[in-house]
PDB file of C-alpha atoms in Angstrom:
ATOM      1  CA  MET A   1      10.201  -6.563-104.056  1.00 60.00           C
ATOM      2  CA  MET A   2      11.762  -4.592-106.896  1.00 62.00           C
ATOM      3  CA  LEU A   3      13.517  -1.283-106.381  1.00 64.00           C
ATOM      4  CA  ASP A   4      14.061   1.371-109.010  1.00 72.00           C
ATOM      5  CA  GLY A   5      17.618   2.541-109.457  1.00 71.00           C
ATOM      6  CA  ILE A   6      19.037   5.708-110.919  1.00 74.00           C
ATOM      7  CA  MET A   7      22.479   6.373-112.369  1.00 73.00           C
ATOM      8  CA  THR A   8      24.124   8.991-110.188  1.00 75.00           C
ATOM      9  CA  ASP A   9      26.949  11.406-110.696  1.00 81.00           C
ATOM     10  CA  ASN A  10      30.394  10.163-109.763  1.00 87.00           C
ATOM     11  CA  VAL A  11      30.560  12.593-106.802  1.00 90.00           C
ATOM     12  CA  VAL A  12      29.285  11.419-103.413  1.00 88.00           C
ATOM     13  CA  THR A  13      28.707  13.739-100.438  1.00 90.00           C
ATOM     14  CA  ALA A  14      29.421  11.954 -97.160  1.00 93.00           C
ATOM     15  CA  ASP A  15      29.732  12.641 -93.444  1.00 94.00           C
ATOM     16  CA  ALA A  16      32.729  11.210 -91.572  1.00 93.00           C
ATOM     17  CA  ALA A  17      31.148   7.808 -90.834  1.00 94.00           C
ATOM     18  CA  SER A  18      29.935   7.370 -94.415  1.00 93.00           C
ATOM     19  CA  PHE A  19      33.322   8.418 -95.779  1.00 95.00           C
ATOM     20  CA  LEU A  20      35.096   5.783 -93.681  1.00 95.00           C
ATOM     21  CA  SER A  21      32.678   3.156 -94.948  1.00 94.00           C
ATOM     22  CA  ILE A  22      33.268   4.191 -98.571  1.00 91.00           C
ATOM     23  CA  ALA A  23      37.038   4.260 -98.038  1.00 94.00           C
ATOM     24  CA  ASN A  24      37.043   0.754 -96.534  1.00 96.00           C
ATOM     25  CA  LYS A  25      34.736  -0.810 -99.137  1.00 93.00           C
ATOM     26  CA  SER A  26      35.732   1.036-102.314  1.00 89.00           C
ATOM     27  CA  ARG A  27      39.257   2.367-101.800  1.00 92.00           C
ATOM     28  CA  ASN A  28      40.294   1.449-105.362  1.00 94.00           C
ATOM     29  CA  GLU A  29      37.299   3.296-106.831  1.00 92.00           C
ATOM     30  CA  ILE A  30      38.081   6.669-105.201  1.00 94.00           C
ATOM     31  CA  GLU A  31      39.594   9.209-107.566  1.00 95.00           C
ATOM     32  CA  SER A  32      39.823  12.179-105.158  1.00 96.00           C
ATOM     33  CA  VAL A  33      38.483  13.494-101.842  1.00 97.00           C
ATOM     34  CA  LYS A  34      37.856  17.076-100.759  1.00 98.00           C
ATOM     35  CA  PHE A  35      36.866  18.050 -97.229  1.00 97.00           C
ATOM     36  CA  GLU A  36      34.320  20.871 -97.002  1.00 95.00           C
ATOM     37  CA  PRO A  37      34.686  22.521 -93.569  1.00 95.00           C
ATOM     38  CA  PRO A  38      31.618  23.458 -91.517  1.00 93.00           C
ATOM     39  CA  LYS A  39      30.132  26.931 -91.759  1.00 91.00           C
ATOM     40  CA  ILE A  40      30.599  29.157 -88.724  1.00 91.00           C
ATOM     41  CA  GLY A  41      27.399  29.056 -86.680  1.00 89.00           C
ATOM     42  CA  GLY A  42      26.012  26.202 -88.773  1.00 85.00           C
ATOM     43  CA  LYS A  43      25.136  22.669 -87.786  1.00 86.00           C
ATOM     44  CA  GLY A  44      27.421  19.728 -88.337  1.00 86.00           C
ATOM     45  CA  PHE A  45      31.135  19.148 -88.619  1.00 92.00           C
ATOM     46  CA  GLY A  46      31.596  19.533 -92.354  1.00 95.00           C
ATOM     47  CA  TYR A  47      31.470  16.846 -95.011  1.00 96.00           C
ATOM     48  CA  PHE A  48      33.552  15.036 -97.610  1.00 96.00           C
ATOM     49  CA  ARG A  49      33.056  15.328-101.359  1.00 95.00           C
ATOM     50  CA  VAL A  50      34.275  11.999-102.784  1.00 94.00           C
ATOM     51  CA  ARG A  51      34.825  11.708-106.539  1.00 94.00           C
ATOM     52  CA  MET A  52      34.598   8.106-107.686  1.00 91.00           C
ATOM     53  CA  LYS A  53      36.318   6.788-110.830  1.00 91.00           C
ATOM     54  CA  THR A  54      33.040   5.423-112.180  1.00 85.00           C
ATOM     55  CA  ARG A  55      29.363   6.343-111.878  1.00 79.00           C
ATOM     56  CA  HIS A  56      27.122   4.153-109.719  1.00 72.00           C
ATOM     57  CA  TYR A  57      23.488   3.222-109.173  1.00 70.00           C
ATOM     58  CA  GLU A  58      21.415   4.176-106.129  1.00 70.00           C
ATOM     59  CA  ALA A  59      18.130   2.545-105.164  1.00 69.00           C
ATOM     60  CA  GLN A  60      15.088   4.762-104.750  1.00 62.00           C
TER      61      GLN A  60
END
């Protein structure tokens, strides 16, 4: 089975669980992190915008 991959931007949007996973696996690749708080009346608890030092591939 062959998957197609695309080159993504170096910014990843992640919820808390995904952010912890990224931080544990790729701590040296993180350039900066910004927390985006939730909107009043909206769903969710906010998210993290993680800027990586390099671009990466994602499978489609």
